[in-house]
Coordinates of C-alpha atoms and ligand atoms in Angstrom, one line a residue:
X1 CA 118.1 120.0 98.4
X2 CA 119.1 118.1 95.2
X3 CA 119.8 114.7 95.9
X4 CA 119.3 112.8 92.6
X5 CA 123.1 112.5 91.7
X6 CA 124.1 110.4 88.7
X7 CA 125.5 108.0 91.3
X8 CA 122.3 107.8 92.9
X9 CA 120.1 106.9 89.8
X10 CA 122.2 104.0 88.8
X11 CA 120.1 102.0 91.5
X12 CA 117.4 100.7 89.9
X13 CA 115.5 100.5 93.1
X14 CA 115.2 104.0 93.3
X15 CA 112.4 104.9 91.4
X16 CA 111.3 101.2 90.7
X17 CA 107.4 100.4 90.6
X18 CA 106.9 97.0 91.8
X19 CA 103.8 94.7 91.5
X20 CA 102.7 92.9 94.6
X21 CA 101.3 89.4 93.8
X22 CA 99.1 88.2 96.3
X23 CA 99.9 84.7 95.4
X24 CA 96.8 82.8 96.7
X25 CA 94.6 85.1 94.8
X26 CA 96.4 85.7 91.2
X27 CA 96.2 82.8 89.6
X28 CA 95.6 78.9 90.1
X29 CA 97.2 76.6 87.7
X30 CA 96.4 73.3 89.6
X31 CA 92.4 73.8 89.9
X32 CA 92.5 73.9 93.8
X33 CA 91.0 77.1 94.1
X34 CA 94.0 78.8 95.7
X35 CA 96.8 81.0 93.5
X36 CA 100.0 79.3 93.2
X37 CA 103.8 80.0 91.7
X38 CA 103.2 78.1 88.7
X39 CA 100.1 80.6 88.0
X40 CA 102.3 83.5 88.8
X41 CA 104.7 82.3 86.1
X42 CA 102.1 82.0 83.8
X43 CA 101.0 85.8 84.8
X44 CA 104.3 87.1 83.9
X45 CA 104.1 88.4 80.5
X46 CA 100.9 90.3 81.5
X47 CA 103.0 91.9 84.0
X48 CA 105.7 92.7 81.6
X49 CA 103.2 93.9 79.3
X50 CA 101.8 96.4 82.1
X51 CA 105.5 97.8 82.5
X52 CA 106.2 97.2 86.1
X53 CA 109.9 96.8 87.1
X54 CA 109.2 93.6 89.0
X55 CA 107.0 91.8 91.5
X56 CA 107.0 90.9 95.2
X57 CA 105.4 88.0 96.1
X58 CA 103.4 87.1 99.4
X59 CA 104.5 84.6 101.6
X60 CA 104.3 80.8 100.2
X61 CA 106.1 79.4 102.8
X62 CA 104.9 76.1 104.5
X63 CA 102.4 77.5 106.7
X64 CA 99.3 76.4 108.7
X65 CA 97.7 79.5 106.8
X66 CA 96.4 81.0 109.9
X67 CA 97.2 84.4 108.6
X68 CA 97.5 83.5 105.2
X69 CA 101.3 82.6 105.0
X70 CA 102.3 85.4 107.8
X71 CA 102.7 82.4 109.8
X72 CA 105.7 80.5 108.9
X73 CA 106.5 77.0 110.1
X74 CA 109.6 77.0 107.6
X75 CA 111.4 79.7 106.3
X76 CA 113.2 77.9 103.5
X77 CA 110.5 75.7 101.8
X78 CA 107.3 75.9 99.6
X79 CA 104.2 75.3 100.7
X80 CA 102.6 72.5 98.5
X81 CA 99.7 74.5 98.1
X82 CA 101.8 76.8 96.2
X83 CA 104.4 74.7 94.8
X84 CA 107.7 73.5 95.6
X85 CA 111.5 75.1 95.5
X86 CA 111.9 73.7 91.7
X87 CA 108.9 75.6 90.6
X88 CA 110.1 78.8 92.6
X89 CA 113.7 78.5 90.5
X90 CA 111.4 78.4 87.4
X91 CA 109.9 81.5 88.4
X92 CA 112.7 83.4 89.2
X93 CA 114.4 82.3 85.9
X94 CA 111.5 83.3 84.1
X95 CA 111.0 86.6 85.5
X96 CA 114.6 87.4 85.0
X97 CA 114.1 86.6 81.4
X98 CA 111.7 89.1 81.0
X99 CA 113.7 91.7 82.8
X100 CA 111.5 91.5 85.9
X101 CA 113.0 91.6 89.6
X102 CA 111.6 89.3 92.0
X103 CA 111.1 90.0 95.8
X104 CA 109.7 87.6 98.4
X105 CA 108.3 88.8 101.8
X106 CA 110.0 87.7 104.8
X107 CA 108.5 87.7 108.3
X108 CA 110.9 88.2 111.1
X109 CA 108.5 89.5 113.8
X110 CA 107.1 86.1 114.3
X111 CA 106.9 82.5 113.3
X112 CA 104.1 80.0 113.4
X113 CA 103.2 78.3 116.3
X114 CA 104.0 75.0 114.2
X115 CA 107.6 76.1 113.7
X116 CA 110.0 73.6 115.1
X117 CA 111.6 76.0 117.4
X118 CA 108.4 76.9 119.0
X119 CA 107.3 73.2 119.3
X120 CA 110.9 72.3 120.8
X121 CA 110.1 75.4 123.5
X122 CA 106.6 73.9 124.5
X123 CA 107.9 70.3 124.6
X124 CA 111.3 71.0 126.5
X125 CA 109.4 72.1 129.9
X126 CA 110.3 75.3 131.9
X127 CA 114.0 74.9 131.8
X128 CA 113.8 74.4 128.0
X129 CA 116.7 76.8 126.5
X130 CA 114.5 77.1 123.4
X131 CA 112.1 79.1 125.3
X132 CA 114.4 82.1 125.0
X133 CA 114.0 82.2 121.2
X134 CA 110.5 83.7 122.5
X135 CA 108.8 85.9 124.9
X136 CA 108.0 83.6 127.8
X137 CA 106.8 85.5 130.9
X138 CA 105.2 84.2 134.0
X139 CA 101.5 85.4 134.6
X140 CA 100.5 87.8 137.3
X141 CA 97.7 87.4 139.8
X142 CA 97.0 84.8 141.9
X143 CA 98.7 81.1 140.3
X144 CA 99.8 83.4 137.2
X145 CA 96.3 83.7 135.9
X146 CA 96.7 86.7 134.4
X147 CA 98.8 87.9 131.4
X148 CA 102.2 89.3 132.2
X149 CA 101.4 92.5 131.1
X150 CA 98.5 94.6 129.5
X151 CA 99.4 94.5 125.6
X152 CA 96.9 93.9 123.2
X153 CA 97.0 92.1 120.0
X154 CA 97.0 93.9 116.7
X155 CA 94.4 91.6 115.7
X156 CA 92.3 91.9 118.9
X157 CA 92.6 90.1 122.6
X158 CA 95.4 89.9 124.4
X159 CA 99.1 90.0 123.4
X160 CA 99.6 87.2 125.4
X161 CA 98.5 83.3 125.5
X162 CA 99.2 81.0 128.4
X163 CA 100.9 77.4 127.9
X164 CA 99.9 74.2 129.3
X165 CA 103.4 72.5 130.5
X166 CA 104.1 68.9 129.1
X167 CA 103.2 67.7 132.6
X168 CA 99.7 69.2 132.3
X169 CA 100.4 71.8 134.8
X170 CA 99.3 75.2 134.0
X171 CA 102.4 77.3 132.5
X172 CA 103.9 80.7 131.6
X173 CA 102.3 83.0 128.9
X174 CA 104.1 83.9 125.7
X175 CA 103.9 86.8 123.6
X176 CA 102.1 87.1 120.3
X177 CA 101.4 91.0 118.7
X178 CA 99.2 89.3 116.1
X179 CA 97.4 85.9 116.7
X180 CA 98.2 83.3 119.1
X181 CA 99.6 81.0 116.1
X182 CA 102.0 83.5 115.5
X183 CA 104.4 84.0 118.6
X184 CA 107.0 86.7 118.8
X185 CA 110.4 86.2 118.3
X186 CA 113.0 87.3 120.8
X187 CA 115.7 89.3 118.9
X188 CA 117.7 89.6 122.0
X189 CA 118.4 86.1 121.5
X190 CA 121.5 85.9 118.8
X191 CA 120.1 82.6 117.7
X192 CA 117.3 84.6 115.8
X193 CA 119.4 87.0 114.0
X194 CA 121.8 84.1 112.8
X195 CA 119.0 82.1 111.6
X196 CA 117.6 85.0 109.6
X197 CA 121.2 85.4 108.3
X198 CA 121.2 82.2 106.9
X199 CA 117.3 82.4 105.4
X200 CA 118.5 85.7 103.5
X201 CA 121.4 83.9 102.0
X202 CA 119.5 80.9 101.0
X203 CA 117.0 82.7 99.2
X204 CA 119.8 85.1 97.7
X205 CA 121.6 82.0 96.6
X206 CA 118.5 81.4 94.8
X207 CA 118.4 84.4 92.8
X208 CA 115.9 86.4 94.5
X209 CA 116.5 90.4 94.1
X210 CA 115.5 91.5 97.5
X211 CA 112.8 91.2 100.4
X212 CA 109.7 92.7 101.6
X213 CA 109.7 93.0 104.8
X214 CA 106.9 92.4 107.4
X215 CA 106.6 94.2 110.3
X216 CA 109.8 96.2 110.2
X217 CA 109.4 98.4 112.8
X218 CA 108.6 95.4 115.4
X219 CA 111.3 92.7 116.2
X220 CA 112.5 94.3 119.3
X221 CA 110.6 94.8 122.7
X222 CA 111.2 97.2 125.6
X223 CA 113.6 94.5 127.4
X224 CA 111.3 94.9 130.8
X225 CA 108.0 94.1 128.7
X226 CA 106.2 97.0 130.8
X227 CA 102.7 97.9 130.5
X228 CA 101.6 99.9 128.0
X229 CA 100.3 103.4 128.9
X230 CA 97.2 103.5 126.9
X231 CA 96.3 99.8 126.2
X232 CA 92.8 101.1 124.8
X233 CA 94.2 103.0 122.3
X234 CA 96.4 100.0 120.9
X235 CA 93.4 98.0 120.4
X236 CA 91.3 101.0 118.5
X237 CA 93.9 101.7 116.1
X238 CA 95.7 99.1 113.6
X239 CA 98.4 101.1 113.5
X240 CA 101.6 100.3 115.8
X241 CA 100.9 102.6 118.4
X242 CA 102.4 100.8 121.7
X243 CA 105.8 102.5 121.8
X244 CA 106.6 99.9 124.0
X245 CA 106.4 96.8 121.6
X246 CA 107.2 98.7 118.3
X247 CA 110.2 101.1 116.9
X248 CA 112.9 100.1 119.4
X249 CA 116.2 101.6 118.8
X250 CA 117.6 98.0 118.5
X251 CA 115.8 97.1 115.5
X252 CA 118.0 99.5 113.4
X253 CA 121.1 97.4 114.0
X254 CA 119.2 94.5 112.5
X255 CA 118.6 96.6 109.2
X256 CA 122.2 97.5 109.3
X257 CA 123.2 93.7 109.3
X258 CA 120.6 92.8 106.6
X259 CA 122.1 95.7 104.2
X260 CA 125.5 94.3 104.7
X261 CA 124.6 91.0 103.5
X262 CA 122.5 92.5 100.4
X263 CA 126.0 94.4 99.7
X264 CA 128.2 91.5 100.2
X265 CA 126.1 89.9 97.3
X266 CA 126.4 93.0 95.4
X267 CA 130.4 93.2 95.7
X268 CA 130.1 89.6 94.5
X269 CA 128.2 90.4 91.1
X270 CA 127.6 94.0 90.9
X271 CA 123.8 93.8 91.1
X272 CA 121.7 95.9 93.4
X273 CA 119.4 93.8 96.0
X274 CA 116.5 95.5 97.8
X275 CA 115.2 95.6 101.3
X276 CA 111.8 97.3 101.6
X277 CA 110.4 97.5 104.9
X278 CA 106.9 97.6 106.1
X279 CA 107.3 100.4 108.7
X280 CA 104.3 101.8 110.1
X281 CA 105.6 104.7 112.4
X282 CA 103.7 107.8 113.7
X283 CA 105.8 110.2 111.9
X284 CA 107.9 110.8 108.5
X285 CA 111.2 111.5 110.7
X286 CA 111.0 108.3 112.3
X287 CA 110.2 106.6 109.1
X288 CA 113.0 108.4 107.8
X289 CA 115.4 106.7 110.1
X290 CA 114.6 103.2 108.7
X291 CA 116.1 104.4 105.2
X292 CA 119.3 105.9 106.3
X293 CA 122.1 105.1 104.1
X294 CA 123.5 101.7 105.9
X295 CA 120.1 100.5 106.6
X296 CA 117.0 99.8 104.5
X297 CA 116.9 100.9 100.8
X298 CA 113.2 101.6 101.1
X299 CA 110.1 101.6 103.4
X300 CA 106.6 101.7 102.7
X301 CA 105.4 105.4 103.1
X302 CA 101.8 104.6 104.7
X303 CA 101.2 107.9 105.4
X304 CA 99.9 108.5 101.6
X305 CA 97.5 105.5 102.0
X306 CA 95.9 106.7 105.0
X307 CA 95.4 110.6 103.7
X308 CA 91.7 111.6 103.4
X309 CA 90.8 112.4 99.9
X310 CA 91.4 116.0 100.4
X311 CA 93.7 118.4 98.8
X312 CA 95.4 119.6 102.2
X313 CA 95.8 116.3 103.7
X314 CA 97.8 115.2 100.2
X315 CA 99.8 117.9 100.0
X316 CA 100.9 118.0 103.8
X317 CA 101.7 114.4 103.4
X318 CA 103.6 114.7 100.2
X319 CA 105.6 117.9 101.3
X320 CA 106.5 115.7 104.8
X321 CA 107.6 112.9 103.0
X322 CA 109.9 114.9 100.6
X323 CA 111.4 117.0 103.3
X324 CA 111.8 114.3 106.0
X325 CA 112.5 111.2 103.8
X326 CA 113.8 112.4 100.5
X327 CA 115.8 114.8 102.3
X328 CA 118.1 112.2 103.9
X329 CA 118.9 111.3 100.4
X330 CA 116.3 108.2 100.3
X331 CA 113.7 108.5 98.1
X332 CA 110.1 108.1 98.9
X333 CA 108.2 104.5 98.6
X334 CA 104.4 105.4 97.7
X335 CA 101.7 103.0 98.2
X336 CA 97.9 103.6 97.6
X337 CA 96.7 99.7 98.0
X338 CA 98.1 96.6 99.6
X339 CA 96.3 93.1 100.9
X340 CA 95.8 94.6 104.0
X341 CA 93.5 97.9 103.1
X342 CA 90.4 98.6 101.6
X343 CA 91.3 99.1 97.9
X344 CA 91.2 102.8 96.6
X345 CA 88.1 102.9 94.5
X346 CA 85.9 101.8 97.4
X347 CA 88.1 103.8 100.1
X348 CA 87.9 107.1 98.0
X349 CA 84.0 106.7 97.4
X350 CA 83.2 107.0 101.2
X351 CA 85.4 110.0 101.7
X352 CA 85.2 112.8 103.2
X353 CA 81.7 111.9 104.5
X354 CA 81.8 107.9 104.7
X355 CA 78.8 108.1 102.1
X356 CA 79.2 106.5 98.9
X357 CA 79.8 109.1 96.5
X358 CA 80.0 107.4 93.3
X359 CA 83.4 109.0 92.8
X360 CA 85.6 106.1 93.7
X361 CA 86.5 104.8 90.3
X362 CA 87.5 108.5 89.3
X363 CA 89.2 109.3 92.3
X364 CA 91.1 106.1 92.4
X365 CA 92.4 106.7 88.7
X366 CA 93.6 110.1 89.7
X367 CA 95.4 108.8 93.0
X368 CA 97.1 106.5 90.5
X369 CA 98.3 109.1 88.1
X370 CA 99.4 111.1 91.2
X371 CA 101.5 108.5 92.6
X372 CA 103.1 107.7 89.7
X373 CA 103.9 111.4 88.9
X374 CA 105.5 112.0 92.5
X375 CA 109.5 111.4 93.0
X376 CA 110.5 108.1 94.1
X377 CA 109.5 104.6 94.1
X378 CA 105.8 103.1 93.9
X379 CA 104.2 99.7 94.8
X380 CA 100.9 98.7 92.8
X381 CA 98.7 95.8 94.5
X382 CA 97.2 93.4 92.2
X383 CA 94.0 94.3 90.7
X384 CA 94.8 98.0 91.3
X385 CA 95.5 98.2 87.6
X386 CA 92.1 96.6 87.1
X387 CA 90.2 99.2 89.3
X388 CA 88.7 96.4 91.1
X389 CA 86.8 97.9 94.0
X390 CA 86.6 95.8 97.4
X391 CA 84.1 93.2 98.0
X392 CA 82.5 94.4 100.8
X393 CA 79.6 92.0 101.1
X394 CA 81.5 88.5 101.6
X395 CA 78.8 86.5 103.8
X396 CA 80.5 85.8 107.4
X397 CA 80.7 82.2 106.6
X398 CA 83.5 82.8 104.1
X399 CA 85.2 85.4 105.8
X400 CA 89.2 83.8 106.5
X401 CA 90.8 86.7 107.8
X402 CA 91.7 86.0 111.6
X403 CA 90.5 89.7 112.6
X404 CA 87.0 88.7 112.0
X405 CA 87.3 85.5 114.6
X406 CA 89.8 87.1 117.2
X407 CA 87.6 90.6 117.1
X408 CA 83.7 89.2 116.3
X409 CA 83.4 92.4 113.9
X410 CA 83.7 92.8 110.2
X411 CA 85.9 96.1 110.7
X412 CA 89.3 96.2 109.2
X413 CA 88.6 92.5 107.8
X414 CA 90.8 92.1 105.0
X415 CA 89.2 89.3 102.6
X416 CA 87.4 92.2 100.6
X417 CA 90.5 93.3 99.1
X418 CA 92.0 89.6 98.5
X419 CA 89.3 88.0 96.2
X420 CA 91.0 86.1 93.3
X421 CA 91.5 88.3 90.4
X422 CA 89.1 88.0 87.2
X423 CA 91.1 87.4 84.2
X424 CA 88.5 86.4 81.3
X425 CA 85.2 85.4 80.7
X426 CA 81.7 86.6 82.1
X427 CA 81.4 84.2 85.2
X428 CA 83.1 83.1 88.1
X429 CA 86.0 81.8 88.2
X430 CA 86.7 84.0 85.5
X431 CA 90.0 82.1 84.1
X432 CA 91.4 82.4 87.9
X433 CA 91.1 78.5 87.7
X434 CA 90.2 76.4 85.2
X435 CA 89.7 72.7 84.1
X436 CA 87.1 70.3 84.3
X437 CA 86.5 69.4 88.5
X438 CA 88.4 72.8 89.2
X439 CA 87.6 73.5 92.8
X440 CA 85.7 76.9 93.3
X441 CA 87.8 80.2 93.9
X442 CA 89.0 80.3 97.8
X443 CA 86.9 83.4 98.1
X444 CA 83.6 83.8 96.0
X445 CA 84.2 86.5 93.2
X446 CA 81.1 88.5 92.9
X447 CA 79.1 88.6 89.2
X448 CA 80.5 92.2 88.7
X449 CA 84.2 91.0 88.3
X450 CA 83.1 90.6 84.9
X451 CA 83.4 94.2 84.0
X452 CA 87.1 94.3 85.7
X453 CA 88.2 91.2 83.9
X454 CA 91.9 91.3 82.3
X455 CA 90.6 90.6 78.9
X456 CA 87.9 93.7 78.9
X457 CA 90.6 96.0 80.6
X458 CA 93.0 95.3 77.9
X459 CA 90.7 95.6 75.3
X460 CA 89.4 99.2 76.3
X461 CA 91.4 101.7 75.9
X462 CA 89.7 104.0 78.7
X463 CA 90.2 101.3 81.3
X464 CA 92.3 101.4 84.8
X465 CA 95.1 99.0 82.8
X466 CA 95.6 101.2 80.0
X467 CA 96.2 104.4 82.4
X468 CA 98.5 102.4 84.3
X469 CA 100.2 101.1 81.3
X470 CA 100.7 104.4 79.6
X471 CA 101.6 105.8 83.1
X472 CA 104.2 103.7 83.4
X473 CA 105.6 103.4 79.9
X474 CA 105.7 107.6 80.6
X475 CA 107.8 107.2 83.6
X476 CA 110.4 105.4 81.7
X477 CA 110.4 107.6 78.5
X478 CA 110.1 111.0 80.4
X479 CA 113.5 112.1 82.1
X480 CA 111.6 114.5 84.3
X481 CA 109.7 111.4 86.0
X482 CA 111.2 108.7 88.4
X483 CA 113.2 110.2 91.1
X484 CA 114.1 113.8 91.7
X485 CA 112.6 116.7 93.4
X486 CA 109.1 118.3 93.0
X487 CA 108.2 122.2 93.0
X488 CA 105.0 122.9 93.9
X489 CA 102.6 125.5 91.8
X490 CA 100.4 127.7 93.3
X491 CA 96.6 126.4 92.5
X492 CA 93.2 127.1 93.0
X493 CA 91.5 125.3 96.2
X494 CA 90.8 122.2 95.8
X495 CA 93.6 121.6 93.0
X496 CA 97.3 120.6 93.8
X497 CA 99.7 120.5 91.4
X498 CA 103.6 120.3 91.0
X499 CA 106.6 120.6 88.2
X500 CA 108.9 117.5 87.9
X501 CA 112.4 118.4 86.4
X502 CA 112.1 120.9 83.5
X503 CA 108.4 121.2 82.9
X504 CA 106.3 117.9 83.5
X505 CA 103.3 119.3 85.4
X506 CA 100.9 116.9 87.0
X507 CA 97.8 118.6 89.0
X508 CA 94.7 116.9 90.5
X509 CA 91.3 118.4 91.1
X510 CA 90.3 117.0 94.5
X511 CA 86.9 118.9 94.0
X512 CA 84.1 118.1 92.2
X513 CA 83.6 121.0 90.0
X514 CA 86.0 121.7 87.2
X515 CA 89.2 124.1 87.7
X516 CA 91.1 125.7 85.1
X517 CA 94.2 123.7 84.0
X518 CA 97.5 124.9 85.0
X519 CA 99.0 124.5 81.8
X520 CA 97.4 125.3 78.2
X521 CA 97.0 122.4 75.6
X522 CA 95.9 119.0 75.6
X523 CA 97.5 116.8 78.2
X524 CA 100.2 114.3 77.9
X525 CA 97.8 111.8 80.0
X526 CA 94.7 112.0 81.7
X527 CA 92.8 110.2 84.2
X528 CA 89.5 111.4 82.4
X529 CA 88.2 113.1 79.9
X530 CA 90.3 116.7 80.0
X531 CA 89.8 119.2 77.5
X532 CA 92.4 121.8 76.9
X533 CA 92.5 124.4 79.6
X534 CA 90.4 122.4 82.0
X535 CA 90.8 120.1 84.9
X536 CA 87.5 118.5 85.5
X537 CA 86.6 117.4 89.1
X538 CA 88.2 114.3 90.4
X539 CA 90.8 114.0 87.8
X540 CA 94.4 114.6 87.2
X541 CA 96.4 115.1 84.3
X542 CA 100.0 115.5 83.2
X543 CA 101.2 118.2 80.9
X544 CA 104.7 119.1 79.5
X545 CA 105.2 122.6 79.5
X546 CA 107.5 124.0 77.2
X547 CA 108.5 126.9 79.5
X548 CA 109.2 129.1 76.2
X549 CA 105.7 128.4 74.9
X550 CA 103.1 127.5 77.4
X551 CA 104.8 128.3 81.0
X552 CA 102.3 127.0 83.4
X553 CA 99.5 129.4 84.1
X554 CA 99.7 128.4 88.2
X555 CA 103.5 130.5 88.9
X556 CA 105.4 128.3 91.2
X557 CA 104.5 128.8 95.1
X558 CA 106.5 131.3 96.7
X559 CA 105.3 130.8 100.1
X560 CA 106.3 127.6 101.9
X561 CA 102.9 126.3 102.1
X562 CA 103.9 123.3 100.4
X563 CA 107.9 123.2 101.0
X564 CA 109.8 122.4 97.7
X565 CA 112.3 119.4 97.9
Ligands
TEU601 O1 101.0 93.8 108.4 C1 101.2 94.4 109.7 C2 100.1 94.9 110.1 O2 99.5 94.9 111.1 C3 99.3 96.3 109.2 O3 98.3 95.3 108.7 C4 99.4 97.1 109.8 O4 98.2 97.3 110.6 C5 98.9 98.6 108.8 O5 100.2 98.3 108.2 C6 99.0 99.7 109.5 O6 98.7 100.7 108.7 C7 101.7 92.5 108.1 C8 100.8 91.8 107.1 O7 100.8 92.9 105.7 C9 100.0 91.5 107.4 O8 99.3 90.5 106.0 C10 99.9 90.4 108.5 O9 98.4 89.9 108.8 C11 100.6 90.8 109.6 O10 101.7 91.4 109.2 C12 101.3 89.7 110.4 O11 102.3 89.0 110.0

């Protein structure tokens, strides 16, 4: 199954590494304690030096910020907190001058309750045609006092809220899969698709290279809005498990339409545009349907992110992705961190037992080298290159995540991975915000952020930053890396190893005891100390193995334990 054709490799996105900028927490240029677009501009040379191919900007649109911008009130503007359109244009121009692509976040599943469409729908009364752009439905029970069905919202509570009509009478309910401030749009109303078509063109005309699509397996709901068979399961999991509210077949037509818009722009200037979907679906096979040749270019493969620190879990997950996704001609889009998830340094420290092991940083470094060696594209979340741990002890009163407010629980709360980045110095605000009278960062930075500040990271060749930078440089220079295939090697227990192309070997030791290295000689790059012939525990390394002289010591797997791709 060889799918890396010459034509395919011409598409920059097939093996791009994109850096996710969570704008609010990247760099504050105005001293209000909140990151902004001008701050992102200042940070671009830093990202260029790191060696990524482009950036994805989290939502910066006008928004009441009930979900930090994932509640959009105007899809073609910039919230004054983050800047304005002129600043956005400067950012795109600077990025392009540096050879960096710019992706922006688009949120088509829902808008803000402050969006003019929703206001019109509320103000217009029961017969308002504006209501057809949302899911309004009469309640059940006496006087319609119960929600129309039993669906639960992703962030806690029922997925329905009841409105009061302009005359003061209780009215119907509207659907919101997230917070009540994020009403779901009705994609069966053609006005919705037409609106987003215009939004795409607005930003493409301003020069963006593509879009990260929020909740890309959502959009359409079962037309009858029937009860969920297992509402408790929907509540327990943060994954999109309600099969009636997610992953409906009709959504694929939207991605075909959006792909056609991208192709239209490419036909004009020859430049590839990129659609990357946030696709949370149960299996790699279902995932693959979103990246068929006429749909999305990429979709985040979250199964690697959710895999436990376990050699078999990783091998199985990677094998499934290679078989089911790369097997269709697409490339896999790997991701270990994002703004919704506990950072790897902290997550892996607590695995497999849940007890903190102290191994988090070593494992996170090993996972990074693994990700950068896998065939396909990858996304790096800001701070990942600094080895930032999750801030787990933010006091309740500073938490802003609606999950906390809606569930009353700290479980799943996402503020801890969104604390503003440390840039320089020994004390908060660590250069994140500056100037006399500057406000404090919108989330408090712990003192120990000093250890992770970019100035220290750049000066220390053993830092996470240098590991990412070296890995990214090698990806550029070695023809074996980037897109293509992998071949598993037979390994001792606890070790995962594969060959890329003609002899780039990557091995990861998931155990805590040293294992023999798969290749003799000094590694090209390693996530920790790695003497010749040895692969220490919680360590990954890359070697070039010249088949003539230093053949891998582990022979290629002959059994389909890990299917080759
Ligand atoms: O997230 C969708 C979402 O629910 C994910 O957190 C999901 O639970 C996870 O991917 C499962 O693995 C997106 C944004 O990333 C998030 O920040 C927003 O809050 C949410 O949409 C609503 O717009």
